[in-house]
Structures are given as C-alpha cells and as structure tokens.
XYZ file of C-alpha atoms in Angstrom:
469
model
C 101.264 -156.476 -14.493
C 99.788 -155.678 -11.019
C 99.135 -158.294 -8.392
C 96.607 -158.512 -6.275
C 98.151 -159.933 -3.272
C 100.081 -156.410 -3.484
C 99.033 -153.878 -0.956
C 96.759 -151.646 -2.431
C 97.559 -147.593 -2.337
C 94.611 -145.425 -3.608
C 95.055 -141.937 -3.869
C 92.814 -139.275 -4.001
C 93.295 -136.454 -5.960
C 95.793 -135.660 -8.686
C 97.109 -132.252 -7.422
C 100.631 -131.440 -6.026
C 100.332 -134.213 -3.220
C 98.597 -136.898 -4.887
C 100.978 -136.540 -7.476
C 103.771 -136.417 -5.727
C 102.654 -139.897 -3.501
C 102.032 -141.731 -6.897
C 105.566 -141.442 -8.215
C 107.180 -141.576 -5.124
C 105.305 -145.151 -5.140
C 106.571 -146.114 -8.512
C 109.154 -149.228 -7.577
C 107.496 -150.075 -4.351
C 105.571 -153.491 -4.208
C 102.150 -151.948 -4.394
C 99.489 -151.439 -6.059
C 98.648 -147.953 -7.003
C 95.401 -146.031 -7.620
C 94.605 -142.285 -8.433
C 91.210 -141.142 -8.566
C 90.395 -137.322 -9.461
C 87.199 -135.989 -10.929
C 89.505 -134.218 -13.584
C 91.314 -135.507 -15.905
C 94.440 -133.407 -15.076
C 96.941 -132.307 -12.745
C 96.862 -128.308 -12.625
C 99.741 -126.174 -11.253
C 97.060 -123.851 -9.142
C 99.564 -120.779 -8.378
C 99.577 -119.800 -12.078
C 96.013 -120.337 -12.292
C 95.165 -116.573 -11.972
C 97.001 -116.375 -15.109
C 94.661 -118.161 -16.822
C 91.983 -116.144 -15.233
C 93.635 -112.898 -16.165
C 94.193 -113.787 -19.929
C 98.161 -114.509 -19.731
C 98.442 -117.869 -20.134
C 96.280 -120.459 -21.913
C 94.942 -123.395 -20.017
C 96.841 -126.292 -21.416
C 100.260 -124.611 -20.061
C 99.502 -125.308 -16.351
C 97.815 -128.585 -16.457
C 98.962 -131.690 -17.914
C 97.009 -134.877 -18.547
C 96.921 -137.561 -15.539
C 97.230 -140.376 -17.320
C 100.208 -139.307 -19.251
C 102.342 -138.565 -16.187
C 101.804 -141.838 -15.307
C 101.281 -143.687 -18.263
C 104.999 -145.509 -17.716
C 104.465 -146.065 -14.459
C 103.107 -149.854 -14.329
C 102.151 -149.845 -11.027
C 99.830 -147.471 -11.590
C 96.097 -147.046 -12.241
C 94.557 -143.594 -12.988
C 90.228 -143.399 -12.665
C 88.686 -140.322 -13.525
C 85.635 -140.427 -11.013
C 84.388 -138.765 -8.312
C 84.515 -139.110 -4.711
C 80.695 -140.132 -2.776
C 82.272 -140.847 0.581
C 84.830 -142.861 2.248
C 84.282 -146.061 4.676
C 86.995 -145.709 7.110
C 85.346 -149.145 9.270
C 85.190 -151.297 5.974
C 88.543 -150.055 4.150
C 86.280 -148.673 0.939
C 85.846 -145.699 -1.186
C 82.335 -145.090 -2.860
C 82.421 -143.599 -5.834
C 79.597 -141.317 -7.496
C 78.623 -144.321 -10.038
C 78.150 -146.871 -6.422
C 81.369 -148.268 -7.360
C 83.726 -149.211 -4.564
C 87.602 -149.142 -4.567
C 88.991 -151.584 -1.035
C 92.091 -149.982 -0.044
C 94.929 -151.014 2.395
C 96.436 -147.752 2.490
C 94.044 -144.406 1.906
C 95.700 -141.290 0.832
C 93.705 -137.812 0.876
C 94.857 -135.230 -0.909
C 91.634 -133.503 -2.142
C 92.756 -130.071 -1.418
C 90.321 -127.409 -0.433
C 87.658 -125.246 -1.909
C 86.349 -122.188 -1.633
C 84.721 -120.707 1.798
C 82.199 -117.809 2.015
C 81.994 -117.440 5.788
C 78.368 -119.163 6.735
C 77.340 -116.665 3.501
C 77.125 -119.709 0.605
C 74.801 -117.642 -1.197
C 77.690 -115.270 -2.391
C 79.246 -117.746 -4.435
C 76.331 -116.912 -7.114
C 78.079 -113.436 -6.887
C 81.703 -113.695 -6.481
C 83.383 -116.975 -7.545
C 86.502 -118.394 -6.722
C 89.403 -119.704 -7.983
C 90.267 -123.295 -7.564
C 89.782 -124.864 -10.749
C 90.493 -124.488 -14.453
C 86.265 -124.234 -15.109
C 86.594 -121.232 -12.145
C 89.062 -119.400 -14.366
C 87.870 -119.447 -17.395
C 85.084 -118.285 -16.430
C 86.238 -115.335 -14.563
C 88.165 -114.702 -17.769
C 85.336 -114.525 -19.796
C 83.411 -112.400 -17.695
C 86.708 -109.753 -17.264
C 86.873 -109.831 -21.216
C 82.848 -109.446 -21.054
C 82.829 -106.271 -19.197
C 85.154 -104.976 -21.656
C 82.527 -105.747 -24.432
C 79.890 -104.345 -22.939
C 81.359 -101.239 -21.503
C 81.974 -100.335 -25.258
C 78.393 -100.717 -25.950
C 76.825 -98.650 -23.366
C 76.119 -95.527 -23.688
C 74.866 -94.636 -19.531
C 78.414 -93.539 -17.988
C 77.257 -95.521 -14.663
C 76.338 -98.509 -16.028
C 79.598 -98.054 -17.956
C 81.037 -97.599 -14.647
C 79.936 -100.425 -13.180
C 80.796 -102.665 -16.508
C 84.678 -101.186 -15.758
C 84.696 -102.029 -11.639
C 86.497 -104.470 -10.215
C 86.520 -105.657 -6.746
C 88.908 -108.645 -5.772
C 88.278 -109.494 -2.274
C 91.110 -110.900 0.057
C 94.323 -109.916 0.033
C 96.690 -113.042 -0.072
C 98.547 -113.948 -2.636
C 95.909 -114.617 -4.805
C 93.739 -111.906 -4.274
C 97.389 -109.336 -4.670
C 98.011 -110.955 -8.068
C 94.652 -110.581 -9.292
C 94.163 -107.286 -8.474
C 97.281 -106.507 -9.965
C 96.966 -108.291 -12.771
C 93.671 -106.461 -13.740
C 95.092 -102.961 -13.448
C 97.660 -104.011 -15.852
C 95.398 -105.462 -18.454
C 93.236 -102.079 -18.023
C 95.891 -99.662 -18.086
C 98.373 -101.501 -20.683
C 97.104 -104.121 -22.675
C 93.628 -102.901 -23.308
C 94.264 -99.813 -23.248
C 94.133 -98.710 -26.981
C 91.549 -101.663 -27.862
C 88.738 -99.938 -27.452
C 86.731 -96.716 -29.546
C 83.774 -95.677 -27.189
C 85.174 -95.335 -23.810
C 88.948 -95.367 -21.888
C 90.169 -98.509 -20.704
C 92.620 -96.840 -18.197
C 89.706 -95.096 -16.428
C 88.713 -99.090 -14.811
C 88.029 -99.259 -11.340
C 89.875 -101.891 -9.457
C 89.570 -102.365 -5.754
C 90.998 -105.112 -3.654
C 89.493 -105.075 0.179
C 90.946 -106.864 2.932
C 89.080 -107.503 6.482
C 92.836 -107.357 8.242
C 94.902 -104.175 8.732
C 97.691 -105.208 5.945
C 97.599 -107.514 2.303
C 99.851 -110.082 2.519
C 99.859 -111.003 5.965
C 101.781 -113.774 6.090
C 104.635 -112.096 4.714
C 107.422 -109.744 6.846
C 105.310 -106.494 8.076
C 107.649 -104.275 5.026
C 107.372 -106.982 2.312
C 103.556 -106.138 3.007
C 104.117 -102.338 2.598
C 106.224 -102.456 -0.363
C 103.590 -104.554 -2.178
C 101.053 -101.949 -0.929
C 102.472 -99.452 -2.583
C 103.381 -101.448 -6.058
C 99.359 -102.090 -5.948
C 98.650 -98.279 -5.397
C 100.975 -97.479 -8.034
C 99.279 -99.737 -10.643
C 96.471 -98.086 -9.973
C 94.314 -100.507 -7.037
C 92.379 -98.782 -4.886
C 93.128 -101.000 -1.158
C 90.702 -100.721 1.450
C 92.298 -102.207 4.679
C 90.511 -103.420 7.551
C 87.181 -103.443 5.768
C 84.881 -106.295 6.710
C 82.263 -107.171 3.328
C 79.107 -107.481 4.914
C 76.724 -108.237 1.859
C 77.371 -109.261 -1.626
C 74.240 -109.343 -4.350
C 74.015 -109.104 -7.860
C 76.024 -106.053 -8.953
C 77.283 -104.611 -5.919
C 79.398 -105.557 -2.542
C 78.262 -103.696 1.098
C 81.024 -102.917 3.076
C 79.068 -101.365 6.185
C 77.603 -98.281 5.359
C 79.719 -97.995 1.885
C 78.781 -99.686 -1.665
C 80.690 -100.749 -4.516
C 78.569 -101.442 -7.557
C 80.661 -104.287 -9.940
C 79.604 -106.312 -12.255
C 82.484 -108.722 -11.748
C 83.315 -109.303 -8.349
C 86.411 -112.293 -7.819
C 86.519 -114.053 -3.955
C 89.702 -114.782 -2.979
C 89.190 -114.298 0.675
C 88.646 -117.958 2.492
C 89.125 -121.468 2.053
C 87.638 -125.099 4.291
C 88.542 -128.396 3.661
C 87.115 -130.980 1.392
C 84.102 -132.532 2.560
C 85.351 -135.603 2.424
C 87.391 -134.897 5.614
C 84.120 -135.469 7.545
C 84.121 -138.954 6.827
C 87.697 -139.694 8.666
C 85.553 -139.815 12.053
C 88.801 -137.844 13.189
C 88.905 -134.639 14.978
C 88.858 -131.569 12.724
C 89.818 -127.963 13.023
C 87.429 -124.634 12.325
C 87.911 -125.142 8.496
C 87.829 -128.716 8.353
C 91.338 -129.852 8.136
C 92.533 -132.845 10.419
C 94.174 -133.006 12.839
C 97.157 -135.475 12.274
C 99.467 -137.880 13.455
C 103.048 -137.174 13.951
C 103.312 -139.044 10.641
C 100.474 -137.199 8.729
C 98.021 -139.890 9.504
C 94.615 -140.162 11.079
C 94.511 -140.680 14.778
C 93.775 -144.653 15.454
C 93.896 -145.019 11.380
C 97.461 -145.298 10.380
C 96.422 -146.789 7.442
C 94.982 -143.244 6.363
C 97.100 -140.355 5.365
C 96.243 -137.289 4.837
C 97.904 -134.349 2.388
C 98.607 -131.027 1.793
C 96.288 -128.017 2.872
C 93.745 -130.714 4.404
C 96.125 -130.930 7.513
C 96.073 -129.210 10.646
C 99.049 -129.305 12.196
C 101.676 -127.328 14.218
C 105.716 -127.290 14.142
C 108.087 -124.852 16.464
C 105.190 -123.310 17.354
C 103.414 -122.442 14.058
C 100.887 -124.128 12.235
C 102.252 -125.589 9.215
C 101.074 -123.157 5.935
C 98.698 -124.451 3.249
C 101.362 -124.102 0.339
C 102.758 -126.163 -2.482
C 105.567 -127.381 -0.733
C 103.407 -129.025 1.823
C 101.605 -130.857 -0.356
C 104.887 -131.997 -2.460
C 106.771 -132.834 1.050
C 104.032 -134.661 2.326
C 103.039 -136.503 -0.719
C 106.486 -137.962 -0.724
C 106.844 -138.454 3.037
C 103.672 -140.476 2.640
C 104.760 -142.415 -0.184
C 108.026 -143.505 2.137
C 106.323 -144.592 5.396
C 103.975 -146.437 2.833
C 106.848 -148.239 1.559
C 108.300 -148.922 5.468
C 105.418 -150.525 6.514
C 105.069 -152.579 3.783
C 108.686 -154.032 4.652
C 107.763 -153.803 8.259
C 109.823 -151.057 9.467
C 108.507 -147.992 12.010
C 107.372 -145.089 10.049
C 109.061 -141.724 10.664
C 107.582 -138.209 11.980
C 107.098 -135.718 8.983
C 108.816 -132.457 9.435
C 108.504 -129.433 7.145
C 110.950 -127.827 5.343
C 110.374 -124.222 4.813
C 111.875 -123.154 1.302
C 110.281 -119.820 1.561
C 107.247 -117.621 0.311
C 106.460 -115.473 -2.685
C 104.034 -113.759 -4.214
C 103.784 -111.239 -7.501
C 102.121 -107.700 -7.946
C 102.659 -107.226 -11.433
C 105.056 -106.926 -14.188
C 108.580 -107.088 -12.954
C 107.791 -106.579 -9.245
C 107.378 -109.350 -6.791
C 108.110 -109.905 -2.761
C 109.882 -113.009 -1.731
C 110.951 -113.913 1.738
C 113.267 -117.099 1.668
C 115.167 -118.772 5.184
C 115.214 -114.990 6.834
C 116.089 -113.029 3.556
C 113.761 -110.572 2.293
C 113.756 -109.467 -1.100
C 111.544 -107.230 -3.382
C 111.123 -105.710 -6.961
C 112.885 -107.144 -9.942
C 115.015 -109.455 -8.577
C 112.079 -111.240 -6.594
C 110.368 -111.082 -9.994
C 113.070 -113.042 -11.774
C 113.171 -115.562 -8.688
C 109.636 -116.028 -8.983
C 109.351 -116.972 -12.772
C 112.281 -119.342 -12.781
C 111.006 -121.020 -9.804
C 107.607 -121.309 -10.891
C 108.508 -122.228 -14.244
C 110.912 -125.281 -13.185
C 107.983 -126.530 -10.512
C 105.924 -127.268 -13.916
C 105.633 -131.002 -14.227
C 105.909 -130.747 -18.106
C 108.860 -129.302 -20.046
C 106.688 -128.329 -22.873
C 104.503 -126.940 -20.363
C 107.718 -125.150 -19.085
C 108.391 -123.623 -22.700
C 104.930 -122.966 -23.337
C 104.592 -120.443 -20.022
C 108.296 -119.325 -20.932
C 107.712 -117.996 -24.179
C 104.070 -116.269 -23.165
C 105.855 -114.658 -20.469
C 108.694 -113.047 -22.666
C 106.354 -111.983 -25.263
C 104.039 -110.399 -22.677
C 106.966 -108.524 -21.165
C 107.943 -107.357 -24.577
C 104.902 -106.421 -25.667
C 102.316 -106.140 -22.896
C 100.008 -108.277 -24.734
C 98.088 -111.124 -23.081
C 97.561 -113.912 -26.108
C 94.714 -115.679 -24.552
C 92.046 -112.908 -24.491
C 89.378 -115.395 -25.860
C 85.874 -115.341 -24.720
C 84.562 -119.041 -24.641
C 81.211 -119.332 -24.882
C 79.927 -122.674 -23.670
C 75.939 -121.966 -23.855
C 74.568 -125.486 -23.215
C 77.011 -126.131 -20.351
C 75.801 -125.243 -16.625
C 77.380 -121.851 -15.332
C 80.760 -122.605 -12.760
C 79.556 -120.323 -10.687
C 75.939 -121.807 -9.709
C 76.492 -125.312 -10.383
C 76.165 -127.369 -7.540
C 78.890 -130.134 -7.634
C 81.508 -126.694 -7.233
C 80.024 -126.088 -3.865
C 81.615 -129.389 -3.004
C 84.700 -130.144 -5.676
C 85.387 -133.147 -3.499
C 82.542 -135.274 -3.381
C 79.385 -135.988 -5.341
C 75.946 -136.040 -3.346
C 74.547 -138.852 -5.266
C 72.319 -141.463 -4.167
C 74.444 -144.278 -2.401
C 74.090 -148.280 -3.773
C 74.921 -151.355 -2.579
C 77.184 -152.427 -6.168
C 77.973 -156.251 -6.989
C 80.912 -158.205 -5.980
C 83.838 -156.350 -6.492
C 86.550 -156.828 -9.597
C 89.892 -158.224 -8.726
C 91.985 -155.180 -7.762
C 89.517 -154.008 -5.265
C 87.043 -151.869 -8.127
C 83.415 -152.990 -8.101
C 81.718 -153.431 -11.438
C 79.908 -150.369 -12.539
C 76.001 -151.106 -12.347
C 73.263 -151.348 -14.702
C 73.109 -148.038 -17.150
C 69.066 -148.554 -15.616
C 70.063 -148.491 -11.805
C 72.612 -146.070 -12.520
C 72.329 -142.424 -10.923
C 72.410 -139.164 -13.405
C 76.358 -138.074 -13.499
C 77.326 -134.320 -13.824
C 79.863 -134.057 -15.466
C 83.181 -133.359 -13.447
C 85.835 -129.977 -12.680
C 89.123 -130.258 -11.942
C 89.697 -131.050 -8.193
C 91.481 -128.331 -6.344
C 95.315 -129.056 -6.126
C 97.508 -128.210 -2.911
C-alpha cells in the first residue's frame, strides 16, 4: 500500500530514463509516479527497424504498466503533460488534473527540429515514435504499390526516390536500410518495373556522415553506403522542402517519400523550469543533474546540457539509463538526509549499422568495423531490450532476415479515420498538450486531483508514444 506521508517521486516519461529512475526507486520509502502519453516504453534505436519493415512493433516496446506492475510503490498514468508549476510543486495534466510532487523528474526526451522551417514536417517526418514509423513504413511500402501501377517512367521515378536527410546514425541506417529492401528483398516482388533501379539519397549539411564517430569509421561507412547503392551528397545544405521534391540550392530532387533525420530540440516542457536553456532547449544542470535553485527537480537524458573533460555530454541511451539511476540514488539520499553526489558519465562507447553484416563501433579508444562490429551491435542491442520475449522476438526476425533477406513485417496499415502522424498537431509537441488550462477540485490523497465534469472537460486527442532517450 502507498502512504501518503511518503515523499512523492513523479516521473515523466516512460523512456530509457524514466524507466530506469522508477525501478531504481523500487525499495526506497517513496511514493512513485510515471506519467507518459503512451502506454509503452519503446527501445528508440531499433525503431528504424520498424520503419524499414524488419521488425514488428510489439518487439521494441513493452507495456508500462507491466514493467511495473510488481513494483508496489509504483503508480503508472497514461496522460499527457499541459505544463509544470515549478513555484507550487504541481504538474497539470491535459484533462486540468494536477499531480503535487516533492521530487520532479523530466525525462521527456526530445522531438523532432526543422530549423525555424516547421512547415517541412508536412513533408518529411521524423522518427521519434512508434505512430512516426509506421507511418513511414507504410508510405515506403506505398511507393512500391504505386510505382507498379504507373505507367509515366518519371512519375515512376519519383514513386522509387528516396531522400533521407541527416547523416547520423539514424539517418546512415535508414538509408541503408532502404537500399537493401530495394535491391534484395523487393527485388523480385514486383512485374511492371525493377525494384533495384530505386533511387536512394542521403544528404548531409557537414563535410562527413557520422560525425561523431573517428574521421575513418566515417569513411568506411561512406563507402559501405556507396556500395549498397546510396547516392551521399556531403556538405549540401536543404534549402526548401514541398510536396514531392527537396531544393538543395540550385539542384532538385523530386521524392515522394522524403524521411528527416537531420535535427532534434528539447521538449517543450523544458520552458517551464524557469532555468537557463541552451540553443535547442536542453537545461542547463546542476552538478547533480538538477535545476539550478530547484534541487527538487531533475532532469534526464537528452534534455540536459551539460559538459564533462571538456565535451558536452552526448544525447545517447546510456545517458538517459545513467542518469535515470543516478537520479533515483540522490532521491533516495535526501530522503535519509545525506548530501547528494555529482553525476559523472561513463562512456561505454558508440555504434551505429549500415546494413546487413556491416557496422562501425568505436568503444574506450578501439575502433572496429564490418562484421565483427555487426555481431557487437546485435548482441548488445538485443540484451538492452527490457523484455526477454522481446529479446527472442527481435532474435529470431534477425536470423531469418539474414537467411533469407526477407523483412516479415511488410504490412501496409491503413488507419483511414485516424488523423495523419505527419500533420497532426499534438506531434509538433510530443511533450505537452496545448489545452485549455482549469482550476480542478481539491486534490485526491496521493497528490492527483479528481478528473472534472465530462461537461467542463476539454476535447482529448488521443496520445503517441513520447520520445524515449
């Protein structure tokens, strides 16, 4: 049973640092609250798989509430975020609701970031959430389709271009992953037209992919990417994107599906810390990962802006995970009364994947490529799954896929009453709802005020997944 005269820890956001805070938390003497607009906890480096037809979407997310369902200190709301009062110790949420806290942890991730140019997310979505790639799954699968059906070699042409732009991680596996399915696994699908003629370019405004990788882990993958197929155009700067087509200066690509992978900012919600913030909205901490005159606050992950032996600390997994859990102690230390302790990151190394059976990895000053960085990736990424039949699951796709070059989850979904992911308005800002604001009723014990009249209460959209660490 919880108490009430426990402290009360709410946490929000269910990704890699939320997570991680919450069951780090589960024999203190506190009181615990999650609140994430999904319903699940997603492992976001595999999500491209999902997006690129590999993997299905139950094997990288796993239910909330069953990760925590034995933990009785626990409470997990499914709700989303209207803003946070730092001065009275509250979180609104979207229904008016309020949840009093004695110890705030944000861990809300980030979302997507077009550069002052918001109106090219109705042209090139992102990938943050499971809703995100599925959809950019259905429309890869889509131009498929309709390049079978049409008859005009451009517009064929067009149906068969590809343009991922970025080139991190993300943007790398994408692009790689997309000559594969064209030039393997499609490749004998289709009657009317040649899969292996598809177009894919991946443009990047900085003079190498990968940049945050060794200079010849960067040239290796280069040439993996030019081998599949990818056409990389390096130090090219995207200057317009509209409906069919990305301007690049003087130069034109016409796509019909166009994938952003090339900028993130923070979660709105960061605003509301009344804390100073860097250019893409993350905080500036504490020593301890807290908010500047607000110990009480902590925040996560990504959302943090902050600098050890001279580098600023990268917005990776292992952040998230080693902060959640560094949280989650200090939490505990001031409950018994004890001085918190600084937060320093542990760098267990970077990887990324190009295709099938090549991969870069750079861990503690060794640099490794091609097969055997492959191997390391799968088995790492495979035991960093919170579920073990999520673990089998992924295993099994992966060794049929390398056995047969087949991707199992080429299924279009079509959802024609929903809203589209790409134009709806509550993905602009996964964080936080912008609905009207009221005054709720005396609050329940446990710090949750009762939800208001179904007359006074405002229109709710219905919620995607929150973007993880």
């Amino acid at each position: 049973m919880l108490r009430k005269e426990e402290p009360h820890v709410v946490v929000l956001g269910g990704g890699f640092g939320g997570l991680a805070t919450a069951r780090a938390l589960r024999r203190a003497p506190v009181r615990v609250t999650l609140v994430d607009r999904s319903n699940h906890h997603l492992f976001q480096p595999l999500l491209y798989q999902v997006a690129t037809a590999a993997l299905a979407a139950p094997d990288i997310a796993s239910p909330i509430r069953r990760l925590l369902a034995h933990q009785r200190n626990a409470t997990v709301l499914m709700a989303e975020v209207a803003r946070i009062d730092v001065a009275a110790r509250e979180v609104w949420l979207e229904d008016g609701s309020k949840l009093a806290y004695d110890y705030l942890v944000v861990a809300t991730g980030m979302t997507n970031a077009y550069f002052g140019h918001d109106e090219w997310a109705a042209h090139a979505p992102g990938l943050k959430s499971l809703g995100e790639a599925i959809e950019i799954r259905n429309d890869i699968l889509r131009s498929f389709e309709r390049a079978e059906r049409e008859p005009d070699p451009a517009r064929r042409r067009e149906h068969t271009t590809f343009v991922v732009i970025g080139a991190g991680p993300t943007g790398v596996e994408l692009a790689g992953a997309l000559a594969e399915i064209a030039g393997r696994t499609l490749a004998k699908d289709f009657r009317h037209f040649d899969p292996t003629t598809t177009r894919v370019v991946l443009v990047e405004a900085g003079p190498r992919i990968l940049p945050t990788f060794a200079p010849e882990l960067s040239d290796k993958a280069l040439a993996e990417l030019k081998r599949l197929g990818v056409e990389v155009r390096l130090s090219t700067k995207v200057t317009k994107i509209e409906e069919g087509c990305v301007h690049m200066g003087d130069d034109l690509v016409r796509s019909n599906t166009i994938l952003w992978a090339a900028g993130v900012s923070a979660s709105p919600l960061t605003k509301d810390l009344g804390t100073e913030l860097d250019r893409a909205g993350r905080v500036k901490v504490a020593e301890d990962c807290t908010v500047p005159a607000h110990p009480e606050i902590f925040v996560l992950g990504d959302l943090i802006s902050k600098e050890q032996d001279g580098k600023m600390l990268p917005g990776v997994a292992q952040l998230a995970l080693q902060t959640g859990r560094h949280a989650a102690k200090n939490i505990v230390r001031s409950v018994k009364g004890q001085e918190r302790l600084p937060f320093r990151y542990r760098d267990k190394g970077s990887m990324a994947t190009i295709g099938r059976a090549k991969a870069i990895a750079e861990i503690g000053g060794i640099k490794i490529a091609g097969f055997v960085a492959w191997v390391l990736w799968l088995f790492i990424h495979v035991m960093f799954l919170v579920e073990f039949r999520n673990r089998l699951a992924v295993l099994f796709e992966w060794a049929w896929a390398y056995l047969t070059w087949q991707r199992s989850s080429r299924v279009i979904l079509e959802t024609p009453s929903a809203p589209s992911v790409r134009t709806s308005e509550r993905d602009a800002s996964p964080a936080r709802a912008e609905s009207p604001r009221q005054e709720p009723a005396a609050k329940l014990p446990g710090g949750v005020a009762p939800m208001p009249s179904a007359s006074s209460m405002p229109s709710t959209r219905l919620p995607t997944p929150a973007p993880a660490e």
